């Protein structure tokens, strides 16, 4: 199992970090060990002083595939939720400055939080999914998949040109604007529409 993550997939978020809007999806990965197991505590990592949350819609891959066409991409995932792509922003800024890979900022243990899964149904309007996250009870991020630069189908088609997709893989589809810092003691709760999908505390 692996996490395939899309960076800079919302124009407003790319702008808030001073990044260009990409022509093709920006891809990075997290290993299986990045998963925060359900009901396990999340600890603020020792190697950062600027831990950022990025709340994102996540898709669960349900079929093995490679070179998947956009037309068939919807056949390859069966569940949807929201998650957090935790990022050590200070570490990432240093790596970006030096042109180095992002793993130390993005792919560390427990940096991927997943909510409960909802089954994807034929009725789901994939281009109009509202999602949000609250920090200590206040909404800090809210987005809608209609604002994605690259939609689900494009992401799956593009990613699968490079990486075979396997059952159980998870795709993080990018964060909307409003990323920010969290501190020890903060509580983060993610929503798909009005439905609470995860709630974690930073220890
Ligand atoms: Zn992200």
PDB file of C-alpha atoms and ligand atoms in Angstrom:
ATOM      1  CA  UNK A   1       0.000   0.000   0.000  1.00  0.00           C
ATOM      2  CA  UNK A   2       1.233   3.462  -0.854  1.00  0.00           C
ATOM      3  CA  UNK A   3      -0.005   7.032  -0.847  1.00  0.00           C
ATOM      4  CA  UNK A   4       0.100   9.006  -4.061  1.00  0.00           C
ATOM      5  CA  UNK A   5      -0.276  12.680  -3.346  1.00  0.00           C
ATOM      6  CA  UNK A   6      -1.022  15.585  -5.621  1.00  0.00           C
ATOM      7  CA  UNK A   7       0.522  18.955  -4.870  1.00  0.00           C
ATOM      8  CA  UNK A   8      -0.702  22.377  -5.969  1.00  0.00           C
ATOM      9  CA  UNK A   9      -4.063  21.192  -7.247  1.00  0.00           C
ATOM     10  CA  UNK A  10      -6.033  24.248  -6.146  1.00  0.00           C
ATOM     11  CA  UNK A  11      -5.103  27.623  -7.614  1.00  0.00           C
ATOM     12  CA  UNK A  12      -5.668  29.570  -4.394  1.00  0.00           C
ATOM     13  CA  UNK A  13      -3.460  27.182  -2.423  1.00  0.00           C
ATOM     14  CA  UNK A  14      -0.630  27.280  -4.976  1.00  0.00           C
ATOM     15  CA  UNK A  15      -0.742  31.068  -4.673  1.00  0.00           C
ATOM     16  CA  UNK A  16      -0.711  31.144  -0.869  1.00  0.00           C
ATOM     17  CA  UNK A  17       2.606  29.257  -0.846  1.00  0.00           C
ATOM     18  CA  UNK A  18       4.002  31.353  -3.683  1.00  0.00           C
ATOM     19  CA  UNK A  19       4.055  28.448  -6.142  1.00  0.00           C
ATOM     20  CA  UNK A  20       3.228  28.460  -9.822  1.00  0.00           C
ATOM     21  CA  UNK A  21       0.057  26.763 -10.995  1.00  0.00           C
ATOM     22  CA  UNK A  22       1.302  23.526 -12.590  1.00  0.00           C
ATOM     23  CA  UNK A  23       0.386  22.376 -16.090  1.00  0.00           C
ATOM     24  CA  UNK A  24       0.497  18.720 -15.142  1.00  0.00           C
ATOM     25  CA  UNK A  25      -0.157  17.208 -11.698  1.00  0.00           C
ATOM     26  CA  UNK A  26       2.661  17.535  -9.160  1.00  0.00           C
ATOM     27  CA  UNK A  27       3.108  14.071  -7.650  1.00  0.00           C
ATOM     28  CA  UNK A  28       4.820  12.877  -4.515  1.00  0.00           C
ATOM     29  CA  UNK A  29       4.464   9.716  -2.467  1.00  0.00           C
ATOM     30  CA  UNK A  30       4.273   8.568   1.100  1.00  0.00           C
ATOM     31  CA  UNK A  31       5.087   5.001   2.129  1.00  0.00           C
ATOM     32  CA  UNK A  32       2.756   2.677   4.014  1.00  0.00           C
ATOM     33  CA  UNK A  33       4.522   3.609   7.278  1.00  0.00           C
ATOM     34  CA  UNK A  34       3.152   7.155   6.894  1.00  0.00           C
ATOM     35  CA  UNK A  35      -0.333   5.965   7.830  1.00  0.00           C
ATOM     36  CA  UNK A  36      -1.574   7.050  11.240  1.00  0.00           C
ATOM     37  CA  UNK A  37      -3.443   3.954  12.371  1.00  0.00           C
ATOM     38  CA  UNK A  38      -6.991   4.641  13.539  1.00  0.00           C
ATOM     39  CA  UNK A  39      -7.306   5.415  17.233  1.00  0.00           C
ATOM     40  CA  UNK A  40      -3.551   5.804  17.633  1.00  0.00           C
ATOM     41  CA  UNK A  41      -2.270   9.082  19.087  1.00  0.00           C
ATOM     42  CA  UNK A  42      -0.583  11.608  16.836  1.00  0.00           C
ATOM     43  CA  UNK A  43       2.619  13.133  18.212  1.00  0.00           C
ATOM     44  CA  UNK A  44       4.156  16.417  17.078  1.00  0.00           C
ATOM     45  CA  UNK A  45       7.387  15.354  15.349  1.00  0.00           C
ATOM     46  CA  UNK A  46      10.685  16.404  16.941  1.00  0.00           C
ATOM     47  CA  UNK A  47      12.302  17.518  13.665  1.00  0.00           C
ATOM     48  CA  UNK A  48       9.960  20.413  12.862  1.00  0.00           C
ATOM     49  CA  UNK A  49       8.928  23.708  14.381  1.00  0.00           C
ATOM     50  CA  UNK A  50       6.275  24.396  11.774  1.00  0.00           C
ATOM     51  CA  UNK A  51       3.838  21.521  11.458  1.00  0.00           C
ATOM     52  CA  UNK A  52       1.155  22.269   8.857  1.00  0.00           C
ATOM     53  CA  UNK A  53      -2.132  20.494   8.217  1.00  0.00           C
ATOM     54  CA  UNK A  54      -3.408  20.027   4.675  1.00  0.00           C
ATOM     55  CA  UNK A  55      -6.940  18.659   4.564  1.00  0.00           C
ATOM     56  CA  UNK A  56      -7.644  16.811   1.312  1.00  0.00           C
ATOM     57  CA  UNK A  57     -10.187  14.587  -0.366  1.00  0.00           C
ATOM     58  CA  UNK A  58      -8.780  11.051  -0.527  1.00  0.00           C
ATOM     59  CA  UNK A  59      -9.684   8.161  -2.824  1.00  0.00           C
ATOM     60  CA  UNK A  60      -9.177   4.464  -2.194  1.00  0.00           C
ATOM     61  CA  UNK A  61      -8.012   2.401  -5.156  1.00  0.00           C
ATOM     62  CA  UNK A  62     -10.077  -0.757  -5.662  1.00  0.00           C
ATOM     63  CA  UNK A  63      -8.570  -2.283  -8.778  1.00  0.00           C
ATOM     64  CA  UNK A  64      -5.008  -2.873  -9.978  1.00  0.00           C
ATOM     65  CA  UNK A  65      -4.056  -0.909 -13.056  1.00  0.00           C
ATOM     66  CA  UNK A  66      -1.493   0.911 -15.141  1.00  0.00           C
ATOM     67  CA  UNK A  67      -1.870   3.269 -18.125  1.00  0.00           C
ATOM     68  CA  UNK A  68      -5.476   3.908 -17.111  1.00  0.00           C
ATOM     69  CA  UNK A  69      -7.462   6.179 -19.427  1.00  0.00           C
ATOM     70  CA  UNK A  70      -9.436   9.133 -18.086  1.00  0.00           C
ATOM     71  CA  UNK A  71     -12.598   7.467 -19.424  1.00  0.00           C
ATOM     72  CA  UNK A  72     -12.014   4.380 -17.287  1.00  0.00           C
ATOM     73  CA  UNK A  73     -10.487   6.064 -14.250  1.00  0.00           C
ATOM     74  CA  UNK A  74     -13.758   6.062 -12.288  1.00  0.00           C
ATOM     75  CA  UNK A  75     -13.688   2.241 -12.290  1.00  0.00           C
ATOM     76  CA  UNK A  76     -10.511   2.205 -10.192  1.00  0.00           C
ATOM     77  CA  UNK A  77     -11.687   3.659  -6.887  1.00  0.00           C
ATOM     78  CA  UNK A  78     -14.558   2.660  -4.672  1.00  0.00           C
ATOM     79  CA  UNK A  79     -14.332   4.818  -1.564  1.00  0.00           C
ATOM     80  CA  UNK A  80     -13.846   8.445  -0.660  1.00  0.00           C
ATOM     81  CA  UNK A  81     -13.000  10.360   2.469  1.00  0.00           C
ATOM     82  CA  UNK A  82     -10.935  13.271   3.716  1.00  0.00           C
ATOM     83  CA  UNK A  83      -7.511  13.049   5.267  1.00  0.00           C
ATOM     84  CA  UNK A  84      -4.573  15.138   6.385  1.00  0.00           C
ATOM     85  CA  UNK A  85      -1.335  15.391   4.459  1.00  0.00           C
ATOM     86  CA  UNK A  86       0.776  16.549   7.406  1.00  0.00           C
ATOM     87  CA  UNK A  87       3.721  18.625   6.273  1.00  0.00           C
ATOM     88  CA  UNK A  88       6.811  19.870   8.109  1.00  0.00           C
ATOM     89  CA  UNK A  89       6.666  23.216   6.323  1.00  0.00           C
ATOM     90  CA  UNK A  90       9.987  24.533   7.623  1.00  0.00           C
ATOM     91  CA  UNK A  91      11.723  21.349   6.475  1.00  0.00           C
ATOM     92  CA  UNK A  92       9.962  21.537   3.110  1.00  0.00           C
ATOM     93  CA  UNK A  93      11.000  25.160   2.577  1.00  0.00           C
ATOM     94  CA  UNK A  94      14.648  24.227   3.153  1.00  0.00           C
ATOM     95  CA  UNK A  95      14.419  21.255   0.794  1.00  0.00           C
ATOM     96  CA  UNK A  96      12.674  23.331  -1.879  1.00  0.00           C
ATOM     97  CA  UNK A  97      15.347  26.021  -1.634  1.00  0.00           C
ATOM     98  CA  UNK A  98      18.030  23.398  -2.261  1.00  0.00           C
ATOM     99  CA  UNK A  99      16.044  21.613  -4.963  1.00  0.00           C
ATOM    100  CA  UNK A 100      15.967  18.420  -2.884  1.00  0.00           C
ATOM    101  CA  UNK A 101      13.230  15.766  -2.632  1.00  0.00           C
ATOM    102  CA  UNK A 102      10.383  16.319  -0.152  1.00  0.00           C
ATOM    103  CA  UNK A 103      10.270  13.014   1.745  1.00  0.00           C
ATOM    104  CA  UNK A 104      11.667  14.422   4.990  1.00  0.00           C
ATOM    105  CA  UNK A 105       8.936  17.077   4.955  1.00  0.00           C
ATOM    106  CA  UNK A 106       6.037  14.924   3.784  1.00  0.00           C
ATOM    107  CA  UNK A 107       6.572  11.168   4.015  1.00  0.00           C
ATOM    108  CA  UNK A 108       7.485  10.591   7.655  1.00  0.00           C
ATOM    109  CA  UNK A 109       5.775   8.128   9.998  1.00  0.00           C
ATOM    110  CA  UNK A 110       2.147   9.017  10.782  1.00  0.00           C
ATOM    111  CA  UNK A 111       2.079  11.963   8.360  1.00  0.00           C
ATOM    112  CA  UNK A 112      -1.004  10.573   6.591  1.00  0.00           C
ATOM    113  CA  UNK A 113      -4.310  10.698   8.428  1.00  0.00           C
ATOM    114  CA  UNK A 114      -7.322   9.004   6.848  1.00  0.00           C
ATOM    115  CA  UNK A 115     -10.977   9.456   7.723  1.00  0.00           C
ATOM    116  CA  UNK A 116     -13.629   6.761   7.622  1.00  0.00           C
ATOM    117  CA  UNK A 117     -14.485   5.626   4.110  1.00  0.00           C
ATOM    118  CA  UNK A 118     -17.746   6.342   2.305  1.00  0.00           C
ATOM    119  CA  UNK A 119     -18.616   4.091  -0.601  1.00  0.00           C
ATOM    120  CA  UNK A 120     -18.544   5.903  -3.932  1.00  0.00           C
ATOM    121  CA  UNK A 121     -21.961   5.644  -5.556  1.00  0.00           C
ATOM    122  CA  UNK A 122     -23.059   6.400  -9.105  1.00  0.00           C
ATOM    123  CA  UNK A 123     -25.049   9.374  -7.756  1.00  0.00           C
ATOM    124  CA  UNK A 124     -21.968  11.058  -6.296  1.00  0.00           C
ATOM    125  CA  UNK A 125     -21.292  14.294  -8.162  1.00  0.00           C
ATOM    126  CA  UNK A 126     -17.517  14.040  -8.193  1.00  0.00           C
ATOM    127  CA  UNK A 127     -17.099  17.577  -9.445  1.00  0.00           C
ATOM    128  CA  UNK A 128     -19.034  19.112  -6.577  1.00  0.00           C
ATOM    129  CA  UNK A 129     -17.869  17.630  -3.291  1.00  0.00           C
ATOM    130  CA  UNK A 130     -17.617  20.052  -0.406  1.00  0.00           C
ATOM    131  CA  UNK A 131     -15.142  19.291   2.358  1.00  0.00           C
ATOM    132  CA  UNK A 132     -13.687  21.151   5.289  1.00  0.00           C
ATOM    133  CA  UNK A 133     -11.624  20.918   8.418  1.00  0.00           C
ATOM    134  CA  UNK A 134     -12.060  22.455  11.827  1.00  0.00           C
ATOM    135  CA  UNK A 135      -9.243  23.260  14.211  1.00  0.00           C
ATOM    136  CA  UNK A 136     -10.404  23.483  17.803  1.00  0.00           C
ATOM    137  CA  UNK A 137     -13.986  23.825  16.568  1.00  0.00           C
ATOM    138  CA  UNK A 138     -13.378  26.580  14.020  1.00  0.00           C
ATOM    139  CA  UNK A 139     -13.360  26.037  10.278  1.00  0.00           C
ATOM    140  CA  UNK A 140      -9.826  26.642   8.973  1.00  0.00           C
ATOM    141  CA  UNK A 141     -10.084  25.057   5.530  1.00  0.00           C
ATOM    142  CA  UNK A 142     -13.020  24.557   3.253  1.00  0.00           C
ATOM    143  CA  UNK A 143     -12.907  23.447  -0.335  1.00  0.00           C
ATOM    144  CA  UNK A 144     -14.880  21.953  -3.159  1.00  0.00           C
ATOM    145  CA  UNK A 145     -13.632  19.489  -5.763  1.00  0.00           C
ATOM    146  CA  UNK A 146     -15.050  21.752  -8.508  1.00  0.00           C
ATOM    147  CA  UNK A 147     -12.029  24.014  -7.837  1.00  0.00           C
ATOM    148  CA  UNK A 148      -9.458  21.288  -8.500  1.00  0.00           C
ATOM    149  CA  UNK A 149      -7.080  22.022 -11.376  1.00  0.00           C
ATOM    150  CA  UNK A 150      -6.832  18.300 -12.177  1.00  0.00           C
ATOM    151  CA  UNK A 151      -9.955  16.231 -11.455  1.00  0.00           C
ATOM    152  CA  UNK A 152     -10.059  12.669 -10.116  1.00  0.00           C
ATOM    153  CA  UNK A 153     -10.007  11.083 -13.582  1.00  0.00           C
ATOM    154  CA  UNK A 154      -7.103  13.174 -14.813  1.00  0.00           C
ATOM    155  CA  UNK A 155      -5.121  12.454 -11.644  1.00  0.00           C
ATOM    156  CA  UNK A 156      -5.612   8.687 -11.888  1.00  0.00           C
ATOM    157  CA  UNK A 157      -4.776   8.619 -15.590  1.00  0.00           C
ATOM    158  CA  UNK A 158      -1.663  10.727 -15.123  1.00  0.00           C
ATOM    159  CA  UNK A 159      -0.354   8.996 -12.008  1.00  0.00           C
ATOM    160  CA  UNK A 160      -0.840   5.551 -13.542  1.00  0.00           C
ATOM    161  CA  UNK A 161       1.504   6.410 -16.407  1.00  0.00           C
ATOM    162  CA  UNK A 162       4.329   6.366 -13.875  1.00  0.00           C
ATOM    163  CA  UNK A 163       3.156   4.188 -10.987  1.00  0.00           C
ATOM    164  CA  UNK A 164       0.987   1.117 -11.138  1.00  0.00           C
ATOM    165  CA  UNK A 165      -2.031   1.475  -8.900  1.00  0.00           C
ATOM    166  CA  UNK A 166      -2.773  -1.366  -6.539  1.00  0.00           C
ATOM    167  CA  UNK A 167      -5.809  -2.280  -4.501  1.00  0.00           C
ATOM    168  CA  UNK A 168      -5.660  -0.382  -1.216  1.00  0.00           C
ATOM    169  CA  UNK A 169      -3.495   2.481  -2.450  1.00  0.00           C
ATOM    170  CA  UNK A 170      -4.745   5.912  -1.459  1.00  0.00           C
ATOM    171  CA  UNK A 171      -4.662   9.109  -3.487  1.00  0.00           C
ATOM    172  CA  UNK A 172      -4.496  12.482  -1.751  1.00  0.00           C
ATOM    173  CA  UNK A 173      -6.028  14.868  -4.286  1.00  0.00           C
ATOM    174  CA  UNK A 174      -4.554  18.169  -3.086  1.00  0.00           C
ATOM    175  CA  UNK A 175      -5.355  20.777  -0.500  1.00  0.00           C
ATOM    176  CA  UNK A 176      -7.403  23.933  -0.924  1.00  0.00           C
ATOM    177  CA  UNK A 177      -6.251  27.239   0.526  1.00  0.00           C
ATOM    178  CA  UNK A 178      -6.106  27.784   4.241  1.00  0.00           C
ATOM    179  CA  UNK A 179      -3.244  25.475   5.194  1.00  0.00           C
ATOM    180  CA  UNK A 180      -1.782  26.456   8.507  1.00  0.00           C
ATOM    181  CA  UNK A 181       0.085  25.558  11.594  1.00  0.00           C
ATOM    182  CA  UNK A 182      -0.986  23.277  14.375  1.00  0.00           C
ATOM    183  CA  UNK A 183       0.390  22.993  17.866  1.00  0.00           C
ATOM    184  CA  UNK A 184       0.375  20.432  20.630  1.00  0.00           C
ATOM    185  CA  UNK A 185      -3.115  20.318  22.088  1.00  0.00           C
ATOM    186  CA  UNK A 186      -4.911  21.228  18.876  1.00  0.00           C
ATOM    187  CA  UNK A 187      -7.855  19.142  17.747  1.00  0.00           C
ATOM    188  CA  UNK A 188      -8.449  18.643  14.036  1.00  0.00           C
ATOM    189  CA  UNK A 189     -11.744  17.377  12.622  1.00  0.00           C
ATOM    190  CA  UNK A 190     -12.331  16.695   8.936  1.00  0.00           C
ATOM    191  CA  UNK A 191     -15.668  16.735   7.136  1.00  0.00           C
ATOM    192  CA  UNK A 192     -17.009  15.483   3.850  1.00  0.00           C
ATOM    193  CA  UNK A 193     -20.054  17.706   3.378  1.00  0.00           C
ATOM    194  CA  UNK A 194     -21.482  17.830   6.901  1.00  0.00           C
ATOM    195  CA  UNK A 195     -20.278  14.380   7.862  1.00  0.00           C
ATOM    196  CA  UNK A 196     -17.435  14.130  10.348  1.00  0.00           C
ATOM    197  CA  UNK A 197     -14.824  11.714   8.942  1.00  0.00           C
ATOM    198  CA  UNK A 198     -11.906  11.998  11.384  1.00  0.00           C
ATOM    199  CA  UNK A 199     -11.031  13.728  14.598  1.00  0.00           C
ATOM    200  CA  UNK A 200      -7.500  13.735  15.955  1.00  0.00           C
ATOM    201  CA  UNK A 201      -5.583  15.519  18.650  1.00  0.00           C
ATOM    202  CA  UNK A 202      -1.967  16.642  18.420  1.00  0.00           C
ATOM    203  CA  UNK A 203      -0.001  15.308  21.394  1.00  0.00           C
TER     204      UNK A 203
HETATM  205 ZN1  LIG B   1      -1.042  18.019   0.245  1.00  0.00          ZN
END
